[in-house]
Short mmCIF file of C-alpha atoms and ligand atoms in Angstrom, two decimals:
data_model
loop_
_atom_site.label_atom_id
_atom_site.label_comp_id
_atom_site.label_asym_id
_atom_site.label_seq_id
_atom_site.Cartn_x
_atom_site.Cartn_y
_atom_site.Cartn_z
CA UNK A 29 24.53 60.10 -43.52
CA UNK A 30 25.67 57.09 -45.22
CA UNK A 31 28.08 55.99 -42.28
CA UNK A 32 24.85 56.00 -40.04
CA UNK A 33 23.02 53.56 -42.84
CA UNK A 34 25.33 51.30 -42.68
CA UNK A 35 25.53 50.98 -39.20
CA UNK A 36 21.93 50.79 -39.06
CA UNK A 37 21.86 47.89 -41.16
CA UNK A 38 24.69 45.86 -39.37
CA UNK A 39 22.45 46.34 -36.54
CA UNK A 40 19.61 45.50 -38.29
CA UNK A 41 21.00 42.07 -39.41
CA UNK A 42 22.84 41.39 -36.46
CA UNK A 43 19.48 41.46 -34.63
CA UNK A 44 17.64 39.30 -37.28
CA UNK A 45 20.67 36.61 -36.57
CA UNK A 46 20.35 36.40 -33.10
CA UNK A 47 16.18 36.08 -34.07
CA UNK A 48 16.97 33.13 -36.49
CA UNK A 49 19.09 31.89 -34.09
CA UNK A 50 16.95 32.06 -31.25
CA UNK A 51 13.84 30.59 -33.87
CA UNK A 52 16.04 27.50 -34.39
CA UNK A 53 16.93 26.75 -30.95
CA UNK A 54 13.57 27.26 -30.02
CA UNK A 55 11.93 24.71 -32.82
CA UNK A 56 14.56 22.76 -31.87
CA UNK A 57 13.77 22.36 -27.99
CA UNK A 58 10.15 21.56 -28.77
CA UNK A 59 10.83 19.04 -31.98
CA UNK A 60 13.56 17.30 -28.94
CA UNK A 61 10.94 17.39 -26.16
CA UNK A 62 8.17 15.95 -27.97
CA UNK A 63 10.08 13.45 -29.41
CA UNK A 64 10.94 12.43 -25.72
CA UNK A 65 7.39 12.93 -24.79
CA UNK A 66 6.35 10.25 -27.12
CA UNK A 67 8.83 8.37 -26.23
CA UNK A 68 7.79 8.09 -22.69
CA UNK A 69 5.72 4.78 -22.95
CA UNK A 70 3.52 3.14 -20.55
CA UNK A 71 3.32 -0.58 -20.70
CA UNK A 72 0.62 -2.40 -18.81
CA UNK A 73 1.03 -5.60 -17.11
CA UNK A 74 -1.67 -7.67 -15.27
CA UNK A 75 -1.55 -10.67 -12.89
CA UNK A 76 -3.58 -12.38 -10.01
CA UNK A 77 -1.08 -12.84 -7.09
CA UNK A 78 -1.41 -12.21 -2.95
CA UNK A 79 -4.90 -13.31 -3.50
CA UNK A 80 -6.14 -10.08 -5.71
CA UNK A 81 -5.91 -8.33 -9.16
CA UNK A 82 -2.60 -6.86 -9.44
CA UNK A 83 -1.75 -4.39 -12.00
CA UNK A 84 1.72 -2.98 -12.85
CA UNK A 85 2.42 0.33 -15.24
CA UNK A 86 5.79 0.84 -16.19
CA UNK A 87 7.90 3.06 -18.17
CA UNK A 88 11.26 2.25 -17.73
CA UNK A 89 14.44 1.97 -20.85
CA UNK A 90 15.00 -1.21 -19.48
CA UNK A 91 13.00 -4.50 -20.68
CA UNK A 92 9.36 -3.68 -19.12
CA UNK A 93 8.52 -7.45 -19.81
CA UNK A 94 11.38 -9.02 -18.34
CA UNK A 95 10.62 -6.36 -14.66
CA UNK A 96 7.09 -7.38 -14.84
CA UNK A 97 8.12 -11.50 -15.05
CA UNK A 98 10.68 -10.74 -11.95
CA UNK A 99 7.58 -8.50 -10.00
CA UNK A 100 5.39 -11.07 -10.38
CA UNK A 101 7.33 -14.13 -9.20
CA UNK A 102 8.55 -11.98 -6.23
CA UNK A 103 5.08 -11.54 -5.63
CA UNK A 104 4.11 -15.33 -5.98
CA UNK A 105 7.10 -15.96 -3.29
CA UNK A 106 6.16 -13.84 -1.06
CA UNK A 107 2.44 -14.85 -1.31
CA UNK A 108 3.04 -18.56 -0.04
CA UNK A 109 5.89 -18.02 1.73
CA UNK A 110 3.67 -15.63 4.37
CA UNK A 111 0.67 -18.21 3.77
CA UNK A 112 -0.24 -19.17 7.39
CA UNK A 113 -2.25 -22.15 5.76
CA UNK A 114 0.39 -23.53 3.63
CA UNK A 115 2.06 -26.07 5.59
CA UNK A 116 5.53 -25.13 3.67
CA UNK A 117 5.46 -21.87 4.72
CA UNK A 118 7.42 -20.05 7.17
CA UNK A 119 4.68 -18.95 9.11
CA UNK A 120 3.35 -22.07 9.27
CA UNK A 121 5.69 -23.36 10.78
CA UNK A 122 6.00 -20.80 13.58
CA UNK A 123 2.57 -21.11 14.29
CA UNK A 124 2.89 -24.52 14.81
CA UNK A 125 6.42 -24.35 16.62
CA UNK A 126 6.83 -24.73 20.32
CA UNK A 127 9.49 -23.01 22.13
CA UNK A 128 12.37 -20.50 19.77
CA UNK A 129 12.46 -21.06 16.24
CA UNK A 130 15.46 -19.49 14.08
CA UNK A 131 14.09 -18.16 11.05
CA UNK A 132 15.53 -16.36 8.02
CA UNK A 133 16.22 -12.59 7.50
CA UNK A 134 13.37 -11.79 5.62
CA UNK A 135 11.05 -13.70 7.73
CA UNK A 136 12.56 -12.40 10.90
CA UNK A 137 12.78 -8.27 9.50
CA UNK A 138 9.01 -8.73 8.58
CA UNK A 139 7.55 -9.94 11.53
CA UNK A 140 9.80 -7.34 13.60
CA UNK A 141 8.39 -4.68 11.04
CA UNK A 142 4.57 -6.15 11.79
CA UNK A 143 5.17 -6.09 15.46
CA UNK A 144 6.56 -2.38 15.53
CA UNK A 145 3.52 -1.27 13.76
CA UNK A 146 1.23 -3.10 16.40
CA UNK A 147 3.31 -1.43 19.35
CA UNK A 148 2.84 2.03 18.06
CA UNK A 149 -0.78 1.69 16.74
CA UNK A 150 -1.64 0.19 20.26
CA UNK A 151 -2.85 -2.87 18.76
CA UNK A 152 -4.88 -1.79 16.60
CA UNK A 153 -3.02 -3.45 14.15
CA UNK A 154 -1.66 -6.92 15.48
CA UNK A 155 -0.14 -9.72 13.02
CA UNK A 156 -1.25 -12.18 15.49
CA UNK A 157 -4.93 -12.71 15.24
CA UNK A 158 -4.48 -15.57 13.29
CA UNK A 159 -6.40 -17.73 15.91
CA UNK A 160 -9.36 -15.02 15.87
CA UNK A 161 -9.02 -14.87 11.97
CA UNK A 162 -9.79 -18.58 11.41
CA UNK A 163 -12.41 -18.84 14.26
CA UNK A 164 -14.74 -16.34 12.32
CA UNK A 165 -14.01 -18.42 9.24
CA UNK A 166 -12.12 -15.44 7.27
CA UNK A 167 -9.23 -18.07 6.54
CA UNK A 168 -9.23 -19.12 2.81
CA UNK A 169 -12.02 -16.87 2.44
CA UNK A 170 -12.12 -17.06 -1.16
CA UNK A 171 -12.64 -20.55 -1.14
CA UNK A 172 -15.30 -20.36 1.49
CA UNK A 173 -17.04 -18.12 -0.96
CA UNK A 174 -20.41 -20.85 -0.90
CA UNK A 175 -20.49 -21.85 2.66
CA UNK A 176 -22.57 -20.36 5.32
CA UNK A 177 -20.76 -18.25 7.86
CA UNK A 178 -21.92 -17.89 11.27
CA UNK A 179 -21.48 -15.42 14.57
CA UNK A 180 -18.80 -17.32 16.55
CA UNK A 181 -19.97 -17.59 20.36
CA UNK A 182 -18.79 -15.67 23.07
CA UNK A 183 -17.10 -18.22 24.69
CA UNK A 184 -15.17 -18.92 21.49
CA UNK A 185 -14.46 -15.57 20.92
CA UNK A 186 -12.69 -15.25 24.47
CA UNK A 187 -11.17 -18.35 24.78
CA UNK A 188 -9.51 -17.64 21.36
CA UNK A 189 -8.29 -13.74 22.11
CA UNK A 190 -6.00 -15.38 25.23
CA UNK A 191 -4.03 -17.05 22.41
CA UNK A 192 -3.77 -13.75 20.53
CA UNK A 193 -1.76 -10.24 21.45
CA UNK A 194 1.35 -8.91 19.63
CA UNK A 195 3.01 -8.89 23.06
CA UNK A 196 3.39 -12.47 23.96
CA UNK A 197 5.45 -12.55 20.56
CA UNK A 198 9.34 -12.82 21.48
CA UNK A 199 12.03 -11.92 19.27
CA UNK A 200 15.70 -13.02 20.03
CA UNK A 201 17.66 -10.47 18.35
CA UNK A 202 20.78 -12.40 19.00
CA UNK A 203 20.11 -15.63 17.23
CA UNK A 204 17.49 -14.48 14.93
CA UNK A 205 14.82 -16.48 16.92
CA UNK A 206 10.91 -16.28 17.17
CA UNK A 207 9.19 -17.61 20.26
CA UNK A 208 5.22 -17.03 19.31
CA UNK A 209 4.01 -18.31 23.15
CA UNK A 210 0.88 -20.00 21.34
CA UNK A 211 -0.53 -16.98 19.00
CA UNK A 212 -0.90 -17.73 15.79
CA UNK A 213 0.90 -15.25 13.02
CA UNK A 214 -1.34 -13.45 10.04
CA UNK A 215 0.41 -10.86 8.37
CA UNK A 216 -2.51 -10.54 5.97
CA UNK A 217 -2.74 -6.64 6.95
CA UNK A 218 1.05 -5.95 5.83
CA UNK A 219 1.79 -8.42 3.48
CA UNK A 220 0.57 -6.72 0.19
CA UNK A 221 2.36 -3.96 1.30
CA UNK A 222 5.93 -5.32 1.74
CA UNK A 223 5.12 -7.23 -1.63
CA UNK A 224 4.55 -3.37 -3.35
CA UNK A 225 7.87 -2.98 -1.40
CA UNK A 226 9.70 -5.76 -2.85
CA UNK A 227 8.28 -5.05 -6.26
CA UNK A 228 9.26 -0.73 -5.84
CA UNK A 229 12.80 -2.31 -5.01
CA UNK A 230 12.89 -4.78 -8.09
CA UNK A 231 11.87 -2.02 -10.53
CA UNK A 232 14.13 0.67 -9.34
CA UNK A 233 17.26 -1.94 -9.37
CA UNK A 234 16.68 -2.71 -12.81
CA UNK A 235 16.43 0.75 -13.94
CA UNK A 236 16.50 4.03 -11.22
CA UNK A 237 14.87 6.58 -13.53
CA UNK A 238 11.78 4.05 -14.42
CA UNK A 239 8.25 5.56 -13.06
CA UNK A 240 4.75 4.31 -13.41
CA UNK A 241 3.28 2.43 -10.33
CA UNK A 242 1.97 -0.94 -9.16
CA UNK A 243 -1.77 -1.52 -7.62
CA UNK A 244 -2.36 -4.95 -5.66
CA UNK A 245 -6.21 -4.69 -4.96
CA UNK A 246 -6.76 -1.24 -4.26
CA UNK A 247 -3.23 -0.65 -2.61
CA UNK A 248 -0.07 1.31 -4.74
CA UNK A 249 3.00 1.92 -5.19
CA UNK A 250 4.20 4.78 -6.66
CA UNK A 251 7.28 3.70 -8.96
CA UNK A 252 7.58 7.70 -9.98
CA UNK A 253 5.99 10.67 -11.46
CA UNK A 254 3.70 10.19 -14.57
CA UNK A 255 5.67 11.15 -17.93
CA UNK A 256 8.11 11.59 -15.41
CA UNK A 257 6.58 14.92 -13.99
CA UNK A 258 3.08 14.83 -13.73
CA UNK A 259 1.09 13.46 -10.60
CA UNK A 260 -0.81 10.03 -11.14
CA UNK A 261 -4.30 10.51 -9.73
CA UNK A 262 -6.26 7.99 -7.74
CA UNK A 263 -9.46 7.91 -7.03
CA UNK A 264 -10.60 6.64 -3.22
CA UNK A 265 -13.42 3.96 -3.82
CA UNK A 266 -17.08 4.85 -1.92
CA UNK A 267 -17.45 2.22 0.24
CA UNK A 268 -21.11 1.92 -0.26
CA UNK A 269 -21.08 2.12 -4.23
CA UNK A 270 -19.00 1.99 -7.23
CA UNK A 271 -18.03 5.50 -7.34
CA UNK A 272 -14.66 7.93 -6.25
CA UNK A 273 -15.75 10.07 -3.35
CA UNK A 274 -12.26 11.61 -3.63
CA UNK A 275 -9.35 11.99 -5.82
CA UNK A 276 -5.46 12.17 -4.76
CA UNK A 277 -2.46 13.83 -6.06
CA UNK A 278 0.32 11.65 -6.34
CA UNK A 279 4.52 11.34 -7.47
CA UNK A 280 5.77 9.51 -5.25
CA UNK A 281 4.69 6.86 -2.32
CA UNK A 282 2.05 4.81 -1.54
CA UNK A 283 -1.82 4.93 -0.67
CA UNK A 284 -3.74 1.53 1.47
CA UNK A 285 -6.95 1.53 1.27
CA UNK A 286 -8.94 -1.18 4.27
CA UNK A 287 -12.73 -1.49 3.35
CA UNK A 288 -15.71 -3.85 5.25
CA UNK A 289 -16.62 -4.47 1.54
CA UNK A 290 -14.21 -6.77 0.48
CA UNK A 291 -14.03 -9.88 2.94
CA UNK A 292 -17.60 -10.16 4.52
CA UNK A 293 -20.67 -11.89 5.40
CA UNK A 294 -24.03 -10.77 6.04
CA UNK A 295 -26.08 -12.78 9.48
CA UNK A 296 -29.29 -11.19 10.16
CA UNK A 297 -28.92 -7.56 8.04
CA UNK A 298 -25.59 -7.56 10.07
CA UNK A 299 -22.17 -7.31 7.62
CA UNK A 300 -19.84 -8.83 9.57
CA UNK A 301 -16.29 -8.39 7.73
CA UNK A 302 -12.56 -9.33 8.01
CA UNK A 303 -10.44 -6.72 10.04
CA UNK A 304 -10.79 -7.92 13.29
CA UNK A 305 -10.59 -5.63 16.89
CA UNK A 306 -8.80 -7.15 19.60
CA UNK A 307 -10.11 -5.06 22.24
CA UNK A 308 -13.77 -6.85 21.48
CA UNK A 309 -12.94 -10.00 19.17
CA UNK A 310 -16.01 -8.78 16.98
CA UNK A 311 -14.74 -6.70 13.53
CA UNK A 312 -14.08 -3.28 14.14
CA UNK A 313 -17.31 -0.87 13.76
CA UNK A 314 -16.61 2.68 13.88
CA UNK A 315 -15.59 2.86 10.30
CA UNK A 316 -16.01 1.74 6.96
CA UNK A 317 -13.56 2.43 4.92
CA UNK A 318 -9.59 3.83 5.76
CA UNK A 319 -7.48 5.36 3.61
CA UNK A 320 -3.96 6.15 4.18
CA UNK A 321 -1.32 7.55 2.56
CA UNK A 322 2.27 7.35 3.70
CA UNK A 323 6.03 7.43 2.15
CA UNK A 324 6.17 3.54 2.35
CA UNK A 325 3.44 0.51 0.86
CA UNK A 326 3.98 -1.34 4.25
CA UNK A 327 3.23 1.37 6.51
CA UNK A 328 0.29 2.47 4.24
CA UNK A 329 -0.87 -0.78 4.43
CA UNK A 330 0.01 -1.45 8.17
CA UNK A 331 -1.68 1.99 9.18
CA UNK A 332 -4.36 1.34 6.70
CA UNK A 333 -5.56 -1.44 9.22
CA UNK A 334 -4.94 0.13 11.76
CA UNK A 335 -6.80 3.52 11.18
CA UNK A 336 -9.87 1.08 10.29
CA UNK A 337 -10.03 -0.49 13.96
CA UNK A 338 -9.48 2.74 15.64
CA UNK A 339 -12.51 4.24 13.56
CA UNK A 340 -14.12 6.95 14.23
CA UNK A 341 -14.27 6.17 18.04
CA UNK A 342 -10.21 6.71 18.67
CA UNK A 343 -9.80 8.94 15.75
CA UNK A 344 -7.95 11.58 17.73
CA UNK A 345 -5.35 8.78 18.37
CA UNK A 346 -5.08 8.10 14.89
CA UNK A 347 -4.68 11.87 14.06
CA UNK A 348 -2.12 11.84 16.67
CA UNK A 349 0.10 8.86 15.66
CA UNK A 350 -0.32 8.97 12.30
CA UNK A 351 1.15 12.08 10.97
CA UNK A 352 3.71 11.87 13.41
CA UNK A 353 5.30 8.79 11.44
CA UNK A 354 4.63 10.61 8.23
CA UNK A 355 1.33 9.02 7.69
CA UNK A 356 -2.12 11.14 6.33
CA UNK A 357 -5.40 9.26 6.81
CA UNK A 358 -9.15 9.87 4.86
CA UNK A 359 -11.62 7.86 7.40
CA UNK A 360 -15.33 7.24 5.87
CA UNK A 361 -17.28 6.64 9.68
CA UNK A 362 -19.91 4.14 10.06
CA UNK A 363 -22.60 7.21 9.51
CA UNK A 364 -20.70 8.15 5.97
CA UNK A 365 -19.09 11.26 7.38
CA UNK A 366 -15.82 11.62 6.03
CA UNK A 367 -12.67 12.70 8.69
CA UNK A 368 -9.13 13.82 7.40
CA UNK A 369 -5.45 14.40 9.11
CA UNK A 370 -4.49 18.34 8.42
CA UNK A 371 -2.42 17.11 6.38
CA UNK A 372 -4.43 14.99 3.84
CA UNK A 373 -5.62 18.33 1.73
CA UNK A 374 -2.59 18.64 0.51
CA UNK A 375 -2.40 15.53 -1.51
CA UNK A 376 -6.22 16.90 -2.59
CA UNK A 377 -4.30 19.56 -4.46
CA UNK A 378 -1.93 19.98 -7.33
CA UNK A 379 0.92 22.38 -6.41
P1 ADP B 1 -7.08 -6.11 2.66
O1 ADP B 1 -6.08 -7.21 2.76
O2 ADP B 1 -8.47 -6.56 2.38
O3 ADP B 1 -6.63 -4.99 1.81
P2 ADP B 1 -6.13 -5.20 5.19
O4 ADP B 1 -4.86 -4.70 4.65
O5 ADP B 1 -6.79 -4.31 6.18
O6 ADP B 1 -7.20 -5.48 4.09
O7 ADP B 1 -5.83 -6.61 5.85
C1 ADP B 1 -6.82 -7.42 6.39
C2 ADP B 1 -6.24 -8.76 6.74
O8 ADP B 1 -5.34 -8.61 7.85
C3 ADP B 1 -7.28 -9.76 7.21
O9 ADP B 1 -7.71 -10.56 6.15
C4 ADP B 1 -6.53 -10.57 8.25
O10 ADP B 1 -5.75 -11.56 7.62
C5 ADP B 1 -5.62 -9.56 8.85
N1 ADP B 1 -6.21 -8.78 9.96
C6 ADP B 1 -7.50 -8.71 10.36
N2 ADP B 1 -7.64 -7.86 11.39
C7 ADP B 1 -6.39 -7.38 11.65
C8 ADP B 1 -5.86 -6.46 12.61
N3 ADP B 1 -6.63 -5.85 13.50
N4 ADP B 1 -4.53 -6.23 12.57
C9 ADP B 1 -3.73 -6.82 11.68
N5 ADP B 1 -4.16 -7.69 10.76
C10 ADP B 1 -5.48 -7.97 10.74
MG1 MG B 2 -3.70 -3.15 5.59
#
């Protein structure tokens, strides 16, 4: 009888210990993640650069100032140096060159990027409308802000469009030569998306396991997962008010939005805006607003454009191409009806 108490109570105590034990560890996870939690801080930094608001949010263990100050002058670099109105800049320079012009990496990989994107969105997108850009006065736009726009005239509008078309672009792969034939280059449509690019690559040099993202008027960049696990959520703008018709899930990536309501004029009740269809030299109609979501900022962007010109009257192109190269799309149509890629819902959706 007293051989069984005893054992009993050995059990009994051993099982308290391992309870204690357990207790402590336990207090002692939660005490270490909340601590970390609190840790995790988001630091906000805001600029005006590629001719918009740009916002950056950034944890990182690193110096968050010192990332921001490198961002931003990336940014500022990039901004003139793809300036086709800047007489220093690259582009310029081939705009105004005649015959092959060697360029620099950077300049060279771009446009190569820019013309791949117009080659497998059929033109849609195509980096050299310049020509048709300035002819409807959406050149310097922001400084045009007071001036009166006006329909260009057909004739304008065709004589122009034989001096535009991503195919009369030659690249010499050899020499790292441009030959533009006479169009004029405006990488306007990608341009805030390699900057996100340039500014993903900046942050995650300085410190790999930073997260937070970067927004350069309505576009971003997904630097990584909020708290460093939870999905950042982003609204999608109504294009017709001030509202979020939608929201999307997001850790990693980037999401391009292309609107009618940023850049545009107004000429007898018509809007007239700034992303320009080759196929008619008027801006594109069949849409007004394109949202697209893709692994990369520059193919968000590119697509973005794109998926805008192709509208609602080629949309079974777009939901052909686009998924294919890892791209989803949300298309508001000119009669506010809202189409999607299959696989769009899924970023709807926390999993
Ligand atoms: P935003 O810059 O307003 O976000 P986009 O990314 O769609 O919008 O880029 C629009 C800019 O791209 C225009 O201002 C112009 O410089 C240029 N662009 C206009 N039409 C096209 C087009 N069809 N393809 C490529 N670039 C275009
Ligand atoms: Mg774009």
């Amino acid at each position: 009888m007293r051989k069984k108490n005893s054992k009993d109570l050995n059990r009994l105590s051993r099982i308290s210990l391992i309870f204690t034990i357990l207790l402590v560890v336990l207090i002692g996870v939660v005490l270490i993640t909340s601590f970390f939690k609190k840790n995790v801080k988001y630091e906000t930094f805001e600029t005006f650069s590629l001719g918009t608001y740009v916002q950056l949010r950034i944890s990182t263990k690193s110096n968050a100032t010192i990332i921001a100050r490198e961002i931003f002058q990336e940014l500022n670099r990039i901004t003139k140096k793809f300036d086709p109105y800047n007489p220093e800049s690259i582009i310029y320079k081939l705009n105004n060159s005649n015959g092959w012009l060697e360029v620099d990496d950077e300049t060279f990989a771009v446009v190569d990027l820019s013309l791949q994107y117009a080659k497998i969105t059929n033109g849609s997108f195509d980096p050299t409308l310049g020509r048709l850009v300035k002819l409807w006065g959406f050149d310097k736009f922001a400084e045009k802000e007071n001036k009166t726009f006006k329909v260009p005239a057909r004739v304008e509008i065709d004589k122009v469009l034989k001096k535009c078309g991503y195919e009369k672009v030659e690249m010499d792969y050899k020499n790292r030569r441009i030959k533009t034939n006479g169009v004029w280059l405006d990488l306007g449509g990608i341009v805030k998306g390699y900057a996100l690019e340039r500014a993903y690559q900046i942050a995650k040099e300085a410190d790999q396991e930073c997260t937070g993202f970067i927004e350069a008027g309505g576009d971003i960049r997904i630097l990584g997962p909020k708290f460093g696990r939870d999905y950042w959520i982003i609204g999608i703008r109504n294009p017709r008010g001030s509202d979020s018709i939608d929201y999307i899930y997001l850790k990693s990536g980037a999401v391009a939005t292309s609107g009618d309501y940023e850049r545009f004029f107004v000429v007898n009740g018509k809007r007239y805006h700034h992303i320009l269809d080759i196929s008619t030299g008027y801006p594109a109609t069949s849409a007004i607003s394109a949202t697209v979501i893709a692994d990369d900022a520059i193919k968000a962007d590119a697509f973005s454009t794109a998926a805008f010109v192709l509208g609602k009257n080629k949309w079974l192109y777009t939901r052909t191409i686009m998924p294919k190269n890892n791209a989803d799309v949300f298309l508001v149509t000119d009669e506010l009806k809202y189409l999607k890629t299959d696989g769009f819902v899924y970023y709807e959706n926390t999993y």
